[in-house]
């Protein structure tokens, strides 16, 4: 399945003037300065098709922009980020598989590796105005190690050689500046609110986490309020203890690479479940009690799966029922959303089943998944963790 995900939202950092340093015209042979020429092209595109920043200037006092180098002082933050999905955003096997299917990967790299120095190749323009036909140039400032770090520290924190943060605390380690965007959902929505259509293409972009959040009961809690909980600790080696913030950015808890994820239990699942057997029916109460948006959110392929297995007194299976909660899309010939039965934030919903005659036990389970096995097969993703059951309950028939 080939479709991409893009965001649209005005974003202050992108309002920075784009450098137009003598990049030659993309039409007249190779430009003298492909970096500047690409910036010139990208500045003509919608905001969600642009990188967040260029990343060429390393803040004074620091050896490099790499997360590992930040980690020499910010060791706990580094250890948290390292197992986050943000750190996996480039090495993600699904992204890598999807990017082999279309030259539209110049779009993907802007969110999954948001600094321009992380891009091996730079788009200079489009042939026939077709997003799948970019004219590529080699990036003279490409940093291969930084590319592997995906959404690295500098993607959020470094602008024009200055470390930006929520307080602008003074330190001799590097220049700092305060930017209130760190306390706002806008920082996240630059990538997590994503709606774009490409007429004639079989991919679209449809991330609406920002809209779902803004329309719900948690609109006064920015994303950070749940996804970056506070913790008392020194922000860096040798600094005084202060209130800092966890950098796991936990979500579904499904790892990208088996075994690499925030510790289990540090983040609640969005949807909780409670089962009962009454008036001859099996009942499951689902509540989206913890998430600030629909569950699942983001990628349209994600889903929750409820399974009920009915058995008789000898344990023989008498039947099973499944209920999928997610979006349903048709991708060909043109992407079209056919349905959506996800739980809105704060929403509770009861599912009921009539057990087949002779049922004495019913085993219910609830799992969250990023994609189906068929989709994984299509992408040749053999070892990709697809999801997991996170809740189970066994019910016994109530006495007569
Ligand atoms: C040589 C040690 C050192 C290195 C390397 C280092 N920092 Fe820092 N950083 C500090 C210290 C010390 C502070 C101040 C902490 C305090 O006083 O609470 C700080 C503060 C910060 C802040 C807080 C700014 C704010 O507004 O609150 C951020 C963000 C930050 N660093 C990010 C980074 C990033 C990103 C890197 C790597 C590109 C990095 N640092 C590399 C030592 C370092
Ligand atoms: C530069 C773009 C960008 C920014 C800015 C950004 N994200 Fe993300 N985020 C991503 C991408 C891309 C992924 C998915 C990576 C993948 O799965 O390959 C992601 C994944 C996540 C996940 C999913 C974790 C999981 O494994 O289920 C959460 C939660 C998240 N981000 C929260 C945030 C929050 C909170 C902020 C703001 C503080 C933020 N993000 C800022 C691009 C971004
Ligand atoms: C997706 C964006 C994002 C990434 C990636 C990111 N940070 Fe942050 N960081 C934030 C936000 C947002 C805050 C402020 C949270 C708040 O105050 O609620 C923050 C706060 C900080 C602070 C201030 C102390 C604290 O804990 O609040 C430091 C220091 C810091 N980050 C360092 C780093 C380092 C080092 C890395 C990489 C290992 C990193 N950050 C990666 C978004 C990010
Ligand atoms: C009230 C707390 C809360 C707020 C506010 C919140 N989230 Fe979440 N978020 C959650 C929980 C809980 C989950 C885990 C859902 C699950 O079980 O998969 C989650 C999951 C996610 C995921 C992973 C996809 C998924 O379905 O699991 C992403 C991406 C995400 N959140 C982004 C955001 C962004 C962006 C914002 C701000 C616009 C935000 N969240 C605001 C609690 C919150
Ligand atoms: C505007 C920003 C943006 C662009 C452009 C973008 N993505 Fe993403 N991508 C995201 C965000 C945000 C997430 C996380 C949402 C979630 O976890 O559901 C994500 C998640 C993913 C995931 C993980 C899905 C999952 O269920 O874990 C894959 C794979 C992916 N993107 C592939 C691509 C490909 C391929 C392209 C280019 C064709 C692309 N993305 C372009 C922002 C973007």
Coordinates of N, CA and C in Angstrom, one line a residue, residues 209-296:
X209 N -4.7 14.2 14.1 CA -4.5 14.1 15.6 C -4.8 15.5 16.2
X210 N -4.3 16.6 15.5 CA -4.5 17.9 16.0 C -6.0 18.3 16.1
X211 N -6.7 18.0 15.0 CA -8.1 18.3 14.9 C -8.9 17.6 16.0
X212 N -8.6 16.3 16.1 CA -9.3 15.4 17.1 C -9.1 16.0 18.5
X213 N -7.9 16.4 18.7 CA -7.5 16.9 20.1 C -8.3 18.3 20.3
X214 N -8.2 19.2 19.3 CA -8.8 20.5 19.4 C -10.3 20.4 19.6
X215 N -10.9 19.4 19.1 CA -12.4 19.3 19.2 C -12.8 18.6 20.4
X216 N -11.9 18.1 21.2 CA -12.3 17.2 22.4 C -12.1 17.9 23.7
X217 N -12.3 17.1 24.8 CA -12.3 17.7 26.1 C -10.9 18.0 26.7
X218 N -9.8 17.6 25.9 CA -8.5 17.9 26.4 C -7.8 19.0 25.7
X219 N -8.6 19.9 25.0 CA -7.9 20.9 24.2 C -7.1 21.9 25.0
X220 N -7.3 22.0 26.3 CA -6.4 22.9 27.1 C -5.2 22.2 27.6
X221 N -5.0 20.9 27.4 CA -3.8 20.2 27.7 C -3.0 20.0 26.5
X222 N -1.8 20.6 26.3 CA -1.1 20.4 25.1 C -0.5 19.0 25.1
X223 N -0.2 18.5 23.9 CA 0.3 17.1 23.7 C 1.4 16.8 24.8
X224 N 2.3 17.7 25.1 CA 3.3 17.5 26.0 C 2.8 17.1 27.4
X225 N 1.6 17.7 27.8 CA 1.0 17.4 29.1 C 0.8 16.0 29.4
X226 N 0.6 15.2 28.3 CA 0.4 13.7 28.5 C 1.7 13.0 28.0
X227 N 2.2 13.4 26.9 CA 3.3 12.6 26.3 C 4.7 13.0 26.8
X228 N 4.8 14.1 27.6 CA 6.1 14.4 28.2 C 5.9 14.8 29.7
X229 N 5.6 13.7 30.5 CA 5.2 14.0 31.9 C 6.4 14.6 32.7
X230 N 6.2 15.4 33.7 CA 7.2 16.1 34.5 C 8.0 15.1 35.3
X231 N 9.2 15.4 35.6 CA 10.1 14.6 36.4 C 11.1 15.5 37.1
X232 N 11.4 15.3 38.4 CA 12.4 16.1 39.1 C 13.7 15.5 38.9
X233 N 14.6 16.3 38.3 CA 16.0 15.8 38.1 C 16.8 16.9 37.5
X234 N 18.2 16.9 37.6 CA 19.0 17.9 36.9 C 18.8 17.7 35.4
X235 N 18.7 18.8 34.7 CA 18.5 18.8 33.2 C 19.8 18.3 32.5
X236 N 20.9 18.5 33.2 CA 22.2 18.1 32.6 C 23.1 17.7 33.7
X237 N 24.2 17.0 33.4 CA 25.2 16.6 34.4 C 25.7 17.8 35.1
X238 N 25.7 17.8 36.5 CA 26.2 18.9 37.2 C 25.2 20.1 37.4
X239 N 24.1 20.1 36.7 CA 23.1 21.2 36.9 C 22.3 20.9 38.2
X240 N 21.6 22.0 38.7 CA 20.8 21.8 39.9 C 19.5 21.1 39.5
X241 N 18.9 20.3 40.4 CA 17.7 19.6 40.1 C 16.6 20.6 39.8
X242 N 15.7 20.3 38.8 CA 14.6 21.2 38.4 C 13.5 20.3 37.9
X243 N 12.4 20.9 37.5 CA 11.3 20.1 36.9 C 11.6 19.9 35.5
X244 N 11.9 18.7 35.1 CA 12.2 18.5 33.7 C 11.1 17.6 33.1
X245 N 11.3 17.1 31.9 CA 10.2 16.4 31.2 C 10.7 15.1 30.5
X246 N 10.0 14.0 30.7 CA 10.4 12.8 30.1 C 10.4 12.9 28.6
X247 N 11.4 12.3 27.9 CA 11.5 12.3 26.5 C 11.3 11.0 25.8
X248 N 10.4 10.1 26.4 CA 10.1 8.9 25.7 C 9.0 9.0 24.6
X249 N 8.3 10.1 24.6 CA 7.2 10.3 23.7 C 6.4 9.0 23.5
X250 N 5.9 8.4 24.6 CA 5.3 7.1 24.4 C 3.9 7.3 23.7
X251 N 3.4 6.2 23.1 CA 2.1 6.3 22.4 C 1.5 4.9 22.5
X252 N 1.5 4.2 21.4 CA 0.9 2.9 21.3 C 1.7 1.9 22.1
X253 N 2.9 2.2 22.3 CA 3.8 1.2 23.0 C 4.3 0.1 22.0
X254 N 3.8 0.1 20.8 CA 4.3 -1.0 19.8 C 5.6 -0.6 19.3
X255 N 6.7 -1.4 19.6 CA 8.0 -1.0 19.1 C 8.1 -1.0 17.6
X256 N 9.1 -0.3 17.1 CA 9.4 -0.3 15.6 C 10.3 -1.4 15.3
X257 N 11.2 -1.6 16.3 CA 12.2 -2.7 16.2 C 12.0 -3.5 17.5
X258 N 11.8 -4.8 17.4 CA 11.4 -5.6 18.6 C 12.4 -5.3 19.7
X259 N 11.9 -5.0 20.9 CA 12.7 -4.8 22.1 C 13.1 -3.4 22.3
X260 N 12.9 -2.5 21.4 CA 13.3 -1.1 21.6 C 12.0 -0.2 21.8
X261 N 11.7 0.2 23.0 CA 10.5 0.9 23.3 C 10.7 1.5 24.7
X262 N 9.9 2.5 25.0 CA 9.8 3.0 26.4 C 9.5 1.8 27.3
X263 N 9.9 1.9 28.6 CA 9.6 0.8 29.5 C 8.1 0.6 29.6
X264 N 7.7 -0.7 29.7 CA 6.3 -1.0 29.9 C 5.7 -0.4 31.1
X265 N 4.5 0.1 31.0 CA 3.8 0.6 32.2 C 4.0 2.1 32.5
X266 N 4.9 2.8 31.7 CA 5.1 4.2 32.0 C 4.0 5.0 31.4
X267 N 3.2 4.4 30.5 CA 2.1 5.2 29.8 C 0.9 4.3 29.7
X268 N -0.3 4.9 30.0 CA -1.5 4.1 30.0 C -2.0 3.9 28.6
X269 N -2.6 2.8 28.3 CA -3.3 2.6 27.0 C -4.4 3.7 27.0
X270 N -4.8 4.1 25.8 CA -5.9 5.1 25.6 C -7.2 4.5 26.0
X271 N -7.5 3.3 25.6 CA -8.8 2.7 25.8 C -8.7 1.6 26.8
X272 N -9.6 1.8 27.9 CA -9.7 0.7 28.9 C -10.9 -0.1 28.6
X273 N -11.0 -1.3 29.2 CA -12.1 -2.3 28.9 C -12.5 -2.9 30.2
X274 N -13.9 -3.2 30.2 CA -14.4 -4.0 31.3 C -15.5 -4.9 30.8
X275 N -15.4 -6.2 31.1 CA -16.4 -7.1 30.5 C -17.3 -7.7 31.6
X276 N -18.5 -8.0 31.2 CA -19.5 -8.6 32.1 C -20.4 -9.5 31.3
X277 N -21.1 -10.4 32.0 CA -22.1 -11.3 31.4 C -23.4 -11.2 32.1
X278 N -24.4 -10.5 31.5 CA -25.6 -10.3 32.2 C -26.8 -10.3 31.2
X279 N -28.0 -10.7 31.6 CA -29.2 -10.8 30.8 C -28.9 -11.6 29.5
X280 N -28.0 -12.7 29.7 CA -27.8 -13.6 28.6 C -26.8 -13.0 27.5
X281 N -26.3 -11.8 27.8 CA -25.3 -11.3 26.8 C -24.0 -11.0 27.4
X282 N -23.0 -11.2 26.5 CA -21.6 -10.8 26.9 C -21.5 -9.3 26.6
X283 N -21.0 -8.6 27.5 CA -20.9 -7.1 27.3 C -19.5 -6.6 27.5
X284 N -19.0 -5.7 26.7 CA -17.7 -5.1 26.8 C -17.9 -3.6 26.8
X285 N -17.4 -3.0 27.9 CA -17.5 -1.5 27.9 C -16.1 -1.0 27.6
X286 N -16.0 -0.3 26.5 CA -14.8 0.3 26.1 C -14.8 1.8 26.4
X287 N -13.8 2.4 27.0 CA -13.7 3.8 27.3 C -12.4 4.4 26.8
X288 N -12.5 5.4 26.0 CA -11.3 6.2 25.7 C -11.1 7.2 26.8
X289 N -10.6 6.8 27.9 CA -10.5 7.6 29.1 C -9.2 8.3 29.3
X290 N -8.2 7.9 28.5 CA -6.8 8.4 28.7 C -6.2 9.2 27.6
X291 N -6.8 9.1 26.4 CA -6.1 9.8 25.3 C -6.8 11.1 25.0
X292 N -6.0 12.1 24.5 CA -6.5 13.4 24.2 C -7.1 13.5 22.8
X293 N -7.2 12.4 22.1 CA -7.6 12.4 20.7 C -8.3 11.0 20.5
X294 N -8.7 10.8 19.2 CA -9.3 9.4 19.0 C -8.2 8.4 19.2
X295 N -8.7 7.2 19.4 CA -7.8 6.0 19.5 C -8.3 4.9 18.6
X296 N -7.5 4.4 17.7 CA -6.2 4.9 17.4 C -6.2 6.3 16.7

